[in-house]
Amino acid sequence: MSKKSLSFKLNISIIVLLLLIVCSGIYTILMINKTQDYAHETGDNWLPSVLSTSKMSEGVGKYARRILGLLSNSLIHTGEEEKKLKEEDLKALNKYTDHINEAIEKYKKLVSGSEETELYNDVVKKWQIYDKAVRESLKINNEGKKAEAIKYVLKEARKDAAALEEAISKLATFNYNGGIKSTEKGANLTTITNITMLSIIGSSILIGLFIIQIIRNTTGSLNNAVENLKSQSVATSEIASTLKKGSEQLTDSASEQASSIHETSAAVNEITSMVNRTAENAKESTNVAAHASTKTETGQTTMQRLVSAMETIQQSNSELQNIATIISQINAKTAVINDIVSKTELLSLNASIESARAGEYGKGFAVVAEEVGNLAKVSGKSAQEIQELITSSQEQVNKILGLTKERVDEGKKVTAEAQQAFQEISTDISTMTSTIQQISDATREQEIGVRQISEAMGNIDRSTQRSQASVSSVSESAVDLVKQSKSLDTTAKDIEVLIKGES
C-alpha cells in the first residue's frame, strides 16, 4: 500500500468512505421505510380496527339499553303516550341498528388473515342472533305480552348480548395485540438502526484518520509539485498572452472579411433583383410579341380575304363586259328595227300613192296606209330614242368598266404589296419572338445562376459568421486562459502558503 500513488490511496479511502455513507444511507432509508410500514400498519389497520370494535361495543350497549327502555315504557305507559314513546324508541333502536351494521361493514374492509376473518364472522353471526332475539321480544310486546317480552329480553336476549360482547372483545383484543406487536417491531428496528449507524460512524472516523495520515505523509511531495506548478503557471501565462494577441488579430481579419462578404452579398442581391426585373420584362415582351404575331396572322388572313374580294370584283367586271356585249347586240337589233321602220314608212308612202291613184276605191286603204305611216314614224322615233339610250348606256358602261378595271388592278397591286408587307412583318415578329424567347431563357438561366451565387454567398457569409463566432470564442478562451493562468499562479501561491505556511 505504501508504494501506491496518493490519488490511489485517497480515491480508495474516499470510495470506502462513500460506500459506507451510501450503504448507511440506504440501510437507514430501508429501516425508516420498514418502521414507517409498521407505523402505517398500526395506524391504517390495527388502530382503525380497535376503533371500529369500540364503536361496535358502544353501539351494542346503547342498543341493549334502548330495547330495555322501549319495553319498560311500553309496560309503564298506556294509550297515546305509550304509542308516541314506542315510535320514538323504535326510531332510536333502528338508528343504533344502522350504526352497528355500518361499523361492521367498515370493519369488513380492514379484515386480513384467517384468524381475524374467523373472529369477524363470529361477531357478525352473534350480532344477527342478538338482533333476531330483540326483534322477537318486540313481536311479543306487540302481541300485548309486555311482561313476557321483558322477561324474554332479560333471559334470552341478554345471553345473546353477552355472547356478542365477548365476540367483540375477542376481536378488539386481537387488534390490540396486533398493534402492540407492530409497534414492538418498529421499536426493534429503530434499535438495530441506531447500533448500525454507530458502527458506521466509528468506521468513518477510522477511515478519516487514515486519510489524514496519508495527507501528512504526502505533504513533502506536494512542495516540489507546487514549485513546478508555479513555473508552469508563468509559462502558461506567456503562452496565453501570445494567443490572446493572435486571436485579436484574427478577430479583426474575420470582421473585415465578414463585412466584405456582406457587401458582396448585398451587391449580388441587387443584381438578382435586376435580373428578376429583366426576366419579367423579357416575359412581358414575349407576351406582347406573341400577341402582335397573333394580330399579324389575323391581318394576313384579312388581306387574303381582301385579295379574294378583289378577285370577285374582277369577276364582276367581266360580267359587266358581258352586259356591254349584250347592249351592243341590243343596239344592233335596234338598228334592224330602224331599218324595218324606214321600210315601213316607204311602204306606207307607196300605199298612199297607190290609194290616190285608185281614187274613191282607195280612200279606205289610204287611211290605213296613213295610220301605218304614223305608227312607223312613232316606232322609228321610239327606236331612235332607245338607240340613243343604249348608246349612252354603252358609253357609261364602257367608262365604268375602264375605271373599275383600273381601280381593281390598282387594288390588286396594293393588296399584293400589303400582303407581302404583312408576311414580312409576320416573319420579323416571329424572328423577334424567337429572339425574345431566347433572351428570356438566357435571363432565366442567369437568374438561376445569380440565385445560386447568392445562395453560395449566403453560405459563405454564414460560414464567415460561424468562423467569426469561433474566432470570438477563441479570443474569449484566450482571455479566459490568461485569467486562468493568473488564477493558477494565485492558486499555486495559495497552495504553497497552505503547505509551507506564510514566511
Short mmCIF file of C-alpha atoms in Angstrom, two decimals:
data_model
loop_
_atom_site.label_atom_id
_atom_site.label_comp_id
_atom_site.label_asym_id
_atom_site.label_seq_id
_atom_site.Cartn_x
_atom_site.Cartn_y
_atom_site.Cartn_z
CA MET A 1 0.00 0.00 0.00
CA SER A 2 2.95 2.35 0.69
CA LYS A 3 4.06 2.12 -2.97
CA LYS A 4 0.66 3.22 -4.31
CA SER A 5 0.08 6.77 -5.55
CA LEU A 6 -1.52 9.49 -3.49
CA SER A 7 -4.54 9.67 -5.76
CA PHE A 8 -5.00 5.91 -5.48
CA LYS A 9 -4.83 6.00 -1.70
CA LEU A 10 -7.16 8.99 -1.46
CA ASN A 11 -9.55 7.55 -4.01
CA ILE A 12 -9.68 4.17 -2.28
CA SER A 13 -10.19 5.82 1.11
CA ILE A 14 -12.86 8.18 -0.21
CA ILE A 15 -14.59 5.39 -2.13
CA VAL A 16 -14.69 3.23 1.01
CA LEU A 17 -15.96 6.20 3.00
CA LEU A 18 -18.58 6.98 0.34
CA LEU A 19 -19.61 3.33 0.23
CA LEU A 20 -20.05 3.35 3.98
CA ILE A 21 -22.05 6.58 3.78
CA VAL A 22 -24.16 5.30 0.85
CA CYS A 23 -24.72 1.90 2.45
CA SER A 24 -25.60 3.53 5.77
CA GLY A 25 -27.93 5.91 3.98
CA ILE A 26 -29.61 3.11 2.01
CA TYR A 27 -29.82 0.95 5.16
CA THR A 28 -31.23 3.87 7.12
CA ILE A 29 -33.79 4.60 4.40
CA LEU A 30 -34.82 0.92 4.28
CA MET A 31 -35.12 0.75 8.06
CA ILE A 32 -37.04 4.01 8.20
CA ASN A 33 -39.36 2.78 5.43
CA LYS A 34 -39.82 -0.51 7.26
CA THR A 35 -40.52 1.34 10.51
CA GLN A 36 -42.98 3.55 8.63
CA ASP A 37 -44.61 0.41 7.21
CA TYR A 38 -45.13 -0.87 10.76
CA ALA A 39 -46.38 2.57 11.79
CA HIS A 40 -48.74 2.66 8.79
CA GLU A 41 -49.85 -0.88 9.60
CA THR A 42 -50.61 0.21 13.16
CA GLY A 43 -52.26 3.46 12.10
CA ASP A 44 -54.10 2.22 9.00
CA ASN A 45 -55.08 -1.28 10.14
CA TRP A 46 -54.85 -2.06 13.85
CA LEU A 47 -55.96 1.29 15.31
CA PRO A 48 -58.96 1.70 12.95
CA SER A 49 -59.90 -1.90 13.74
CA VAL A 50 -59.72 -1.18 17.51
CA LEU A 51 -61.80 1.97 16.92
CA SER A 52 -64.37 0.00 14.93
CA THR A 53 -64.67 -2.68 17.61
CA SER A 54 -65.05 0.10 20.19
CA LYS A 55 -67.91 1.60 18.14
CA MET A 56 -69.47 -1.84 17.82
CA SER A 57 -69.31 -2.36 21.60
CA GLU A 58 -70.68 1.12 22.25
CA GLY A 59 -73.48 0.58 19.72
CA VAL A 60 -74.42 -2.77 21.22
CA GLY A 61 -74.58 -1.20 24.74
CA LYS A 62 -76.84 1.60 23.50
CA TYR A 63 -78.89 -0.91 21.53
CA ALA A 64 -79.40 -3.08 24.69
CA ARG A 65 -80.32 -0.09 26.85
CA ARG A 66 -82.75 1.23 24.22
CA ILE A 67 -84.61 -2.08 23.90
CA LEU A 68 -84.98 -2.28 27.70
CA GLY A 69 -86.15 1.34 27.77
CA LEU A 70 -88.67 0.66 25.00
CA LEU A 71 -90.14 -2.38 26.74
CA SER A 72 -90.18 -0.57 30.12
CA ASN A 73 -92.01 2.44 28.66
CA SER A 74 -94.46 0.10 26.98
CA LEU A 75 -95.10 -1.59 30.34
CA ILE A 76 -95.43 1.65 32.31
CA HIS A 77 -97.39 3.81 29.90
CA THR A 78 -100.60 3.19 28.02
CA GLY A 79 -102.67 4.75 25.31
CA GLU A 80 -101.41 7.51 23.10
CA GLU A 81 -98.42 8.25 25.30
CA GLU A 82 -97.29 4.63 25.01
CA LYS A 83 -97.71 4.76 21.25
CA LYS A 84 -95.74 8.00 20.97
CA LEU A 85 -92.88 6.78 23.21
CA LYS A 86 -92.80 3.47 21.37
CA GLU A 87 -92.38 5.20 18.00
CA GLU A 88 -89.52 7.31 19.33
CA ASP A 89 -87.80 4.28 20.88
CA LEU A 90 -88.21 2.29 17.66
CA LYS A 91 -86.62 5.10 15.65
CA ALA A 92 -83.71 5.26 18.09
CA LEU A 93 -83.40 1.44 18.07
CA ASN A 94 -83.30 1.34 14.24
CA LYS A 95 -80.73 4.15 14.31
CA TYR A 96 -78.46 2.13 16.61
CA THR A 97 -79.01 -0.90 14.41
CA ASP A 98 -77.82 1.07 11.40
CA HIS A 99 -74.77 2.32 13.31
CA ILE A 100 -73.79 -1.22 14.30
CA ASN A 101 -74.29 -2.51 10.74
CA GLU A 102 -72.26 0.40 9.38
CA ALA A 103 -69.41 -0.28 11.82
CA ILE A 104 -69.45 -3.97 10.87
CA GLU A 105 -69.32 -3.10 7.13
CA LYS A 106 -66.42 -0.68 7.66
CA TYR A 107 -64.51 -3.27 9.63
CA LYS A 108 -65.02 -5.79 6.84
CA LYS A 109 -62.67 -3.72 4.64
CA LEU A 110 -59.94 -3.95 7.32
CA VAL A 111 -60.08 -7.76 7.75
CA SER A 112 -56.86 -9.60 6.84
CA GLY A 113 -55.82 -13.14 7.73
CA SER A 114 -57.83 -16.24 8.51
CA GLU A 115 -57.88 -15.75 12.30
CA GLU A 116 -59.26 -12.21 12.06
CA THR A 117 -61.77 -13.38 9.43
CA GLU A 118 -63.00 -16.11 11.81
CA LEU A 119 -63.37 -13.62 14.68
CA TYR A 120 -65.16 -11.15 12.40
CA ASN A 121 -67.60 -13.81 11.13
CA ASP A 122 -68.31 -14.82 14.75
CA VAL A 123 -69.18 -11.20 15.64
CA VAL A 124 -71.50 -10.92 12.59
CA LYS A 125 -73.20 -14.21 13.43
CA LYS A 126 -73.76 -13.36 17.10
CA TRP A 127 -75.00 -9.86 16.18
CA GLN A 128 -77.58 -11.38 13.85
CA ILE A 129 -78.65 -13.80 16.66
CA TYR A 130 -78.91 -10.97 19.19
CA ASP A 131 -80.81 -8.68 16.78
CA LYS A 132 -83.17 -11.55 15.97
CA ALA A 133 -83.84 -12.11 19.71
CA VAL A 134 -84.54 -8.38 20.17
CA ARG A 135 -86.96 -8.39 17.21
CA GLU A 136 -88.67 -11.42 18.75
CA SER A 137 -89.15 -9.57 22.05
CA LEU A 138 -90.68 -6.62 20.10
CA LYS A 139 -93.03 -9.08 18.45
CA ILE A 140 -94.08 -10.46 21.85
CA ASN A 141 -94.56 -6.92 23.15
CA ASN A 142 -96.74 -6.01 20.14
CA GLU A 143 -98.96 -9.02 20.97
CA GLY A 144 -99.67 -7.35 24.35
CA LYS A 145 -97.45 -9.64 26.41
CA LYS A 146 -95.36 -6.83 27.81
CA ALA A 147 -94.08 -8.58 30.96
CA GLU A 148 -93.18 -11.71 28.98
CA ALA A 149 -91.31 -9.54 26.45
CA ILE A 150 -89.18 -8.03 29.23
CA LYS A 151 -88.52 -11.50 30.69
CA TYR A 152 -87.54 -12.76 27.23
CA VAL A 153 -85.07 -9.91 26.80
CA LEU A 154 -83.61 -10.39 30.30
CA LYS A 155 -83.35 -14.14 29.93
CA GLU A 156 -82.70 -14.98 26.24
CA ALA A 157 -81.56 -11.74 24.57
CA ARG A 158 -79.16 -10.89 27.41
CA LYS A 159 -77.32 -14.18 26.80
CA ASP A 160 -77.03 -13.34 23.14
CA ALA A 161 -75.85 -9.80 24.03
CA ALA A 162 -73.20 -11.22 26.38
CA ALA A 163 -72.02 -13.61 23.66
CA LEU A 164 -71.87 -10.70 21.19
CA GLU A 165 -69.92 -8.57 23.69
CA GLU A 166 -67.50 -11.44 24.22
CA ALA A 167 -67.00 -11.87 20.45
CA ILE A 168 -66.41 -8.12 20.01
CA SER A 169 -64.00 -8.18 22.97
CA LYS A 170 -62.01 -11.06 21.39
CA LEU A 171 -61.85 -9.11 18.10
CA ALA A 172 -60.73 -5.95 19.94
CA THR A 173 -58.09 -7.92 21.90
CA PHE A 174 -56.81 -9.42 18.64
CA ASN A 175 -56.42 -5.96 17.10
CA TYR A 176 -54.85 -4.52 20.25
CA ASN A 177 -52.28 -7.33 20.40
CA GLY A 178 -51.57 -6.85 16.68
CA GLY A 179 -50.97 -3.14 17.20
CA ILE A 180 -48.63 -3.85 20.13
CA LYS A 181 -46.63 -6.36 18.08
CA SER A 182 -46.36 -3.94 15.14
CA THR A 183 -45.15 -1.18 17.49
CA GLU A 184 -42.59 -3.53 19.09
CA LYS A 185 -41.26 -4.48 15.63
CA GLY A 186 -40.82 -0.78 14.78
CA ALA A 187 -39.01 -0.20 18.09
CA ASN A 188 -36.69 -3.18 17.48
CA LEU A 189 -35.84 -1.90 14.00
CA THR A 190 -35.07 1.54 15.46
CA THR A 191 -32.68 -0.02 18.00
CA ILE A 192 -30.92 -2.06 15.31
CA THR A 193 -30.65 1.04 13.12
CA ASN A 194 -29.08 3.05 15.95
CA ILE A 195 -26.49 0.34 16.60
CA THR A 196 -25.68 0.05 12.89
CA MET A 197 -25.32 3.82 12.48
CA LEU A 198 -22.94 3.98 15.49
CA SER A 199 -20.80 1.25 13.88
CA ILE A 200 -20.73 3.13 10.57
CA ILE A 201 -19.79 6.39 12.33
CA GLY A 202 -16.90 4.60 14.06
CA SER A 203 -15.69 3.15 10.76
CA SER A 204 -15.92 6.58 9.13
CA ILE A 205 -13.80 8.08 11.89
CA LEU A 206 -11.12 5.41 11.37
CA ILE A 207 -11.09 6.00 7.62
CA GLY A 208 -10.86 9.75 8.21
CA LEU A 209 -7.83 9.27 10.45
CA PHE A 210 -6.27 7.08 7.77
CA ILE A 211 -6.82 9.82 5.15
CA ILE A 212 -5.25 12.41 7.48
CA GLN A 213 -2.19 10.21 7.88
CA ILE A 214 -1.92 9.83 4.10
CA ILE A 215 -2.11 13.61 3.63
CA ARG A 216 0.57 14.19 6.25
CA ASN A 217 2.87 11.65 4.59
CA THR A 218 2.49 13.26 1.14
CA THR A 219 2.91 16.93 2.12
CA GLY A 220 6.64 16.87 1.26
CA SER A 221 5.96 15.65 -2.26
CA LEU A 222 3.42 18.41 -2.75
CA ASN A 223 6.03 21.09 -2.01
CA ASN A 224 8.04 20.14 -5.10
CA ALA A 225 4.84 19.90 -7.12
CA VAL A 226 3.91 23.44 -6.07
CA GLU A 227 7.27 24.82 -7.26
CA ASN A 228 6.84 23.11 -10.61
CA LEU A 229 3.27 24.41 -10.76
CA LYS A 230 4.48 27.98 -10.23
CA SER A 231 7.00 27.75 -13.07
CA GLN A 232 4.41 26.17 -15.36
CA SER A 233 1.95 28.90 -14.42
CA VAL A 234 4.39 31.59 -15.60
CA ALA A 235 4.96 29.76 -18.90
CA THR A 236 1.24 29.28 -19.38
CA SER A 237 0.66 32.97 -18.79
CA GLU A 238 3.16 33.92 -21.51
CA ILE A 239 1.59 31.47 -23.98
CA ALA A 240 -1.89 32.79 -23.13
CA SER A 241 -0.78 36.38 -23.77
CA THR A 242 0.64 35.44 -27.17
CA LEU A 243 -2.51 33.51 -28.02
CA LYS A 244 -4.65 36.47 -26.99
CA LYS A 245 -2.77 38.85 -29.34
CA GLY A 246 -3.04 36.39 -32.25
CA SER A 247 -6.76 35.83 -31.63
CA GLU A 248 -7.35 39.59 -31.57
CA GLN A 249 -5.66 39.98 -34.96
CA LEU A 250 -7.63 37.02 -36.31
CA THR A 251 -10.84 38.58 -34.98
CA ASP A 252 -10.12 41.84 -36.84
CA SER A 253 -9.41 39.93 -40.08
CA ALA A 254 -12.57 37.88 -39.71
CA SER A 255 -14.61 41.05 -39.11
CA GLU A 256 -13.19 42.69 -42.26
CA GLN A 257 -13.87 39.52 -44.27
CA ALA A 258 -17.43 39.33 -42.93
CA SER A 259 -18.00 42.99 -43.88
CA SER A 260 -16.67 42.41 -47.43
CA ILE A 261 -18.78 39.29 -47.87
CA HIS A 262 -21.83 41.16 -46.57
CA GLU A 263 -21.28 43.94 -49.14
CA THR A 264 -20.73 41.37 -51.91
CA SER A 265 -23.89 39.55 -50.85
CA ALA A 266 -25.82 42.84 -50.98
CA ALA A 267 -24.47 43.54 -54.50
CA VAL A 268 -25.41 40.01 -55.62
CA ASN A 269 -28.89 40.53 -54.18
CA GLU A 270 -29.20 43.79 -56.16
CA ILE A 271 -28.03 42.00 -59.35
CA THR A 272 -30.54 39.26 -58.61
CA SER A 273 -33.28 41.87 -58.34
CA MET A 274 -32.21 43.45 -61.67
CA VAL A 275 -32.09 40.03 -63.36
CA ASN A 276 -35.56 39.30 -62.00
CA ARG A 277 -36.86 42.58 -63.44
CA THR A 278 -35.14 41.81 -66.76
CA ALA A 279 -36.71 38.36 -66.77
CA GLU A 280 -40.12 39.88 -66.06
CA ASN A 281 -39.64 42.45 -68.87
CA ALA A 282 -38.48 39.70 -71.27
CA LYS A 283 -41.50 37.66 -70.33
CA GLU A 284 -43.79 40.64 -70.90
CA SER A 285 -42.06 41.35 -74.27
CA THR A 286 -42.59 37.70 -75.22
CA ASN A 287 -46.27 38.05 -74.42
CA VAL A 288 -46.52 41.31 -76.45
CA ALA A 289 -44.63 39.75 -79.40
CA ALA A 290 -46.87 36.70 -79.28
CA HIS A 291 -49.92 38.99 -79.20
CA ALA A 292 -48.55 41.01 -82.15
CA SER A 293 -47.81 37.79 -84.05
CA THR A 294 -51.39 36.70 -83.47
CA LYS A 295 -52.68 40.08 -84.69
CA THR A 296 -50.37 39.85 -87.76
CA GLU A 297 -51.72 36.43 -88.60
CA THR A 298 -55.22 37.89 -88.28
CA GLY A 299 -54.23 40.81 -90.60
CA GLN A 300 -52.72 38.39 -93.10
CA THR A 301 -55.93 36.41 -93.05
CA THR A 302 -57.87 39.66 -93.65
CA MET A 303 -55.56 40.54 -96.60
CA GLN A 304 -56.20 37.11 -98.09
CA ARG A 305 -59.90 37.80 -97.77
CA LEU A 306 -59.32 41.23 -99.45
CA VAL A 307 -57.48 39.54 -102.35
CA SER A 308 -60.40 37.16 -102.69
CA ALA A 309 -62.78 40.14 -102.70
CA MET A 310 -60.70 41.88 -105.43
CA GLU A 311 -60.83 38.72 -107.48
CA THR A 312 -64.60 38.70 -107.01
CA ILE A 313 -64.76 42.34 -108.18
CA GLN A 314 -62.70 41.39 -111.24
CA GLN A 315 -65.20 38.65 -111.98
CA SER A 316 -67.99 41.23 -111.63
CA ASN A 317 -66.09 43.43 -114.15
CA SER A 318 -66.06 40.51 -116.57
CA GLU A 319 -69.81 40.18 -116.11
CA LEU A 320 -70.16 43.96 -116.83
CA GLN A 321 -68.22 43.35 -120.05
CA ASN A 322 -70.77 40.70 -120.90
CA ILE A 323 -73.51 43.28 -120.23
CA ALA A 324 -71.74 45.70 -122.65
CA THR A 325 -71.70 42.96 -125.24
CA ILE A 326 -75.42 42.39 -124.70
CA ILE A 327 -76.03 46.17 -125.06
CA SER A 328 -74.08 46.10 -128.36
CA GLN A 329 -76.29 43.28 -129.53
CA ILE A 330 -79.39 45.25 -128.44
CA ASN A 331 -78.02 48.25 -130.40
CA ALA A 332 -77.63 46.06 -133.48
CA LYS A 333 -81.19 44.78 -133.11
CA THR A 334 -82.39 48.39 -132.70
CA ALA A 335 -80.66 49.27 -135.96
CA VAL A 336 -82.52 46.42 -137.61
CA ILE A 337 -85.78 47.81 -136.14
CA ASN A 338 -84.93 51.27 -137.50
CA ASP A 339 -84.32 49.73 -140.91
CA ILE A 340 -87.72 47.99 -140.70
CA VAL A 341 -89.35 51.26 -139.67
CA SER A 342 -87.81 53.04 -142.69
CA LYS A 343 -89.01 50.36 -144.99
CA THR A 344 -92.48 50.51 -143.37
CA GLU A 345 -92.64 54.25 -143.95
CA LEU A 346 -91.61 53.73 -147.56
CA LEU A 347 -94.27 51.08 -147.96
CA SER A 348 -96.83 53.41 -146.32
CA LEU A 349 -95.85 56.18 -148.79
CA ASN A 350 -96.19 53.81 -151.74
CA ALA A 351 -99.58 52.66 -150.37
CA SER A 352 -100.74 56.28 -150.12
CA ILE A 353 -99.66 56.92 -153.73
CA GLU A 354 -101.45 53.81 -154.93
CA SER A 355 -104.58 54.69 -152.96
CA ALA A 356 -104.57 58.14 -154.54
CA ARG A 357 -104.39 56.58 -157.95
CA ALA A 358 -107.29 54.31 -157.10
CA GLY A 359 -109.50 57.27 -156.34
CA GLU A 360 -112.65 56.60 -154.47
CA TYR A 361 -111.80 52.95 -154.20
CA GLY A 362 -108.54 53.57 -152.48
CA LYS A 363 -109.63 56.02 -149.76
CA GLY A 364 -110.02 53.35 -147.07
CA PHE A 365 -106.66 51.89 -147.93
CA ALA A 366 -105.20 55.43 -147.83
CA VAL A 367 -106.43 55.83 -144.24
CA VAL A 368 -104.80 52.52 -143.32
CA ALA A 369 -101.63 53.49 -145.10
CA GLU A 370 -101.62 56.81 -143.24
CA GLU A 371 -102.04 55.07 -139.89
CA VAL A 372 -99.32 52.60 -140.75
CA GLY A 373 -97.10 55.52 -141.67
CA ASN A 374 -97.88 57.24 -138.36
CA LEU A 375 -97.11 54.08 -136.45
CA ALA A 376 -93.90 53.66 -138.39
CA LYS A 377 -92.92 57.25 -137.52
CA VAL A 378 -93.72 56.68 -133.81
CA SER A 379 -91.84 53.35 -133.86
CA GLY A 380 -88.94 54.99 -135.62
CA LYS A 381 -88.90 57.80 -133.08
CA SER A 382 -89.04 55.30 -130.15
CA ALA A 383 -86.39 53.14 -131.80
CA GLN A 384 -84.24 56.25 -132.23
CA GLU A 385 -84.69 57.17 -128.57
CA ILE A 386 -83.90 53.57 -127.50
CA GLN A 387 -80.80 53.58 -129.67
CA GLU A 388 -79.70 56.86 -128.09
CA LEU A 389 -80.27 55.49 -124.58
CA ILE A 390 -78.43 52.28 -125.46
CA THR A 391 -75.58 54.27 -126.96
CA SER A 392 -75.40 56.45 -123.82
CA SER A 393 -75.60 53.37 -121.56
CA GLN A 394 -72.92 51.61 -123.57
CA GLU A 395 -70.63 54.62 -123.22
CA GLN A 396 -71.27 54.83 -119.48
CA VAL A 397 -70.78 51.05 -119.05
CA ASN A 398 -67.55 51.20 -121.02
CA LYS A 399 -66.43 54.15 -118.90
CA ILE A 400 -67.34 52.29 -115.66
CA LEU A 401 -65.61 49.19 -116.93
CA GLY A 402 -62.46 51.17 -117.65
CA LEU A 403 -62.44 52.86 -114.24
CA THR A 404 -63.31 49.62 -112.45
CA LYS A 405 -60.58 47.76 -114.24
CA GLU A 406 -58.03 50.45 -113.41
CA ARG A 407 -59.10 50.53 -109.73
CA VAL A 408 -59.22 46.73 -109.48
CA ASP A 409 -55.75 46.49 -110.96
CA GLU A 410 -54.51 49.17 -108.58
CA GLY A 411 -56.29 47.47 -105.62
CA LYS A 412 -54.79 44.12 -106.54
CA LYS A 413 -51.36 45.70 -106.72
CA VAL A 414 -51.80 47.50 -103.35
CA THR A 415 -53.29 44.37 -101.81
CA ALA A 416 -50.37 42.26 -103.06
CA GLU A 417 -47.95 44.82 -101.63
CA ALA A 418 -49.83 44.91 -98.30
CA GLN A 419 -49.94 41.12 -98.18
CA GLN A 420 -46.21 40.99 -98.89
CA ALA A 421 -45.61 43.61 -96.16
CA PHE A 422 -47.75 41.66 -93.67
CA GLN A 423 -45.85 38.47 -94.49
CA GLU A 424 -42.55 40.25 -93.94
CA ILE A 425 -43.88 41.77 -90.66
CA SER A 426 -45.12 38.33 -89.53
CA THR A 427 -41.71 36.84 -90.36
CA ASP A 428 -39.94 39.64 -88.47
CA ILE A 429 -42.28 39.28 -85.46
CA SER A 430 -41.74 35.51 -85.42
CA THR A 431 -37.99 36.10 -85.52
CA MET A 432 -38.31 38.75 -82.79
CA THR A 433 -40.48 36.38 -80.69
CA SER A 434 -37.88 33.63 -81.03
CA THR A 435 -35.11 36.08 -80.13
CA ILE A 436 -37.05 37.38 -77.09
CA GLN A 437 -37.73 33.80 -76.02
CA GLN A 438 -34.01 33.05 -76.24
CA ILE A 439 -33.34 36.21 -74.23
CA SER A 440 -35.96 35.13 -71.68
CA ASP A 441 -34.39 31.65 -71.44
CA ALA A 442 -30.93 33.16 -71.08
CA THR A 443 -32.24 35.59 -68.45
CA ARG A 444 -33.87 32.72 -66.57
CA GLU A 445 -30.60 30.80 -66.65
CA GLN A 446 -28.81 33.94 -65.47
CA GLU A 447 -31.39 34.27 -62.70
CA ILE A 448 -30.76 30.67 -61.62
CA GLY A 449 -27.00 31.26 -61.77
CA VAL A 450 -27.25 34.50 -59.80
CA ARG A 451 -29.54 32.82 -57.27
CA GLN A 452 -27.01 30.01 -56.86
CA ILE A 453 -24.28 32.62 -56.46
CA SER A 454 -26.46 34.42 -53.90
CA GLU A 455 -27.04 31.17 -52.01
CA ALA A 456 -23.31 30.41 -52.17
CA MET A 457 -22.54 33.91 -50.88
CA GLY A 458 -25.11 33.37 -48.13
CA ASN A 459 -23.42 30.09 -47.19
CA ILE A 460 -20.04 31.82 -47.24
CA ASP A 461 -21.50 34.63 -45.14
CA ARG A 462 -22.86 32.15 -42.62
CA SER A 463 -19.56 30.25 -42.62
CA THR A 464 -17.74 33.54 -42.07
CA GLN A 465 -20.11 34.41 -39.25
CA ARG A 466 -19.50 30.99 -37.69
CA SER A 467 -15.77 31.49 -38.18
CA GLN A 468 -16.09 34.91 -36.62
CA ALA A 469 -18.02 33.36 -33.73
CA SER A 470 -15.35 30.69 -33.41
CA VAL A 471 -12.63 33.36 -33.50
CA SER A 472 -14.55 35.30 -30.86
CA SER A 473 -14.81 32.12 -28.82
CA VAL A 474 -11.07 31.51 -29.26
CA SER A 475 -10.41 35.11 -28.26
CA GLU A 476 -12.61 34.74 -25.22
CA SER A 477 -10.88 31.44 -24.46
CA ALA A 478 -7.52 33.20 -24.73
CA VAL A 479 -8.72 35.87 -22.32
CA ASP A 480 -10.04 33.14 -20.04
CA LEU A 481 -6.71 31.32 -20.38
CA VAL A 482 -4.88 34.46 -19.29
CA LYS A 483 -7.26 34.78 -16.36
CA GLN A 484 -6.90 31.09 -15.55
CA SER A 485 -3.11 31.43 -15.78
CA LYS A 486 -3.21 34.26 -13.29
CA SER A 487 -5.63 32.28 -11.16
CA LEU A 488 -3.32 29.26 -11.45
CA ASP A 489 -0.40 31.37 -10.27
CA THR A 490 -2.51 32.64 -7.37
CA THR A 491 -3.64 29.08 -6.58
CA ALA A 492 -0.04 27.84 -6.65
CA LYS A 493 0.91 30.56 -4.18
CA ASP A 494 -2.10 29.71 -2.03
CA ILE A 495 -1.16 26.02 -2.07
CA GLU A 496 2.41 26.96 -1.19
CA VAL A 497 1.14 29.03 1.72
CA LEU A 498 -1.24 26.22 2.65
CA ILE A 499 1.54 23.63 2.71
CA LYS A 500 4.55 25.68 3.86
CA GLY A 501 2.74 28.46 5.68
CA GLU A 502 3.48 32.14 5.37
CA SER A 503 7.17 33.00 5.51
#
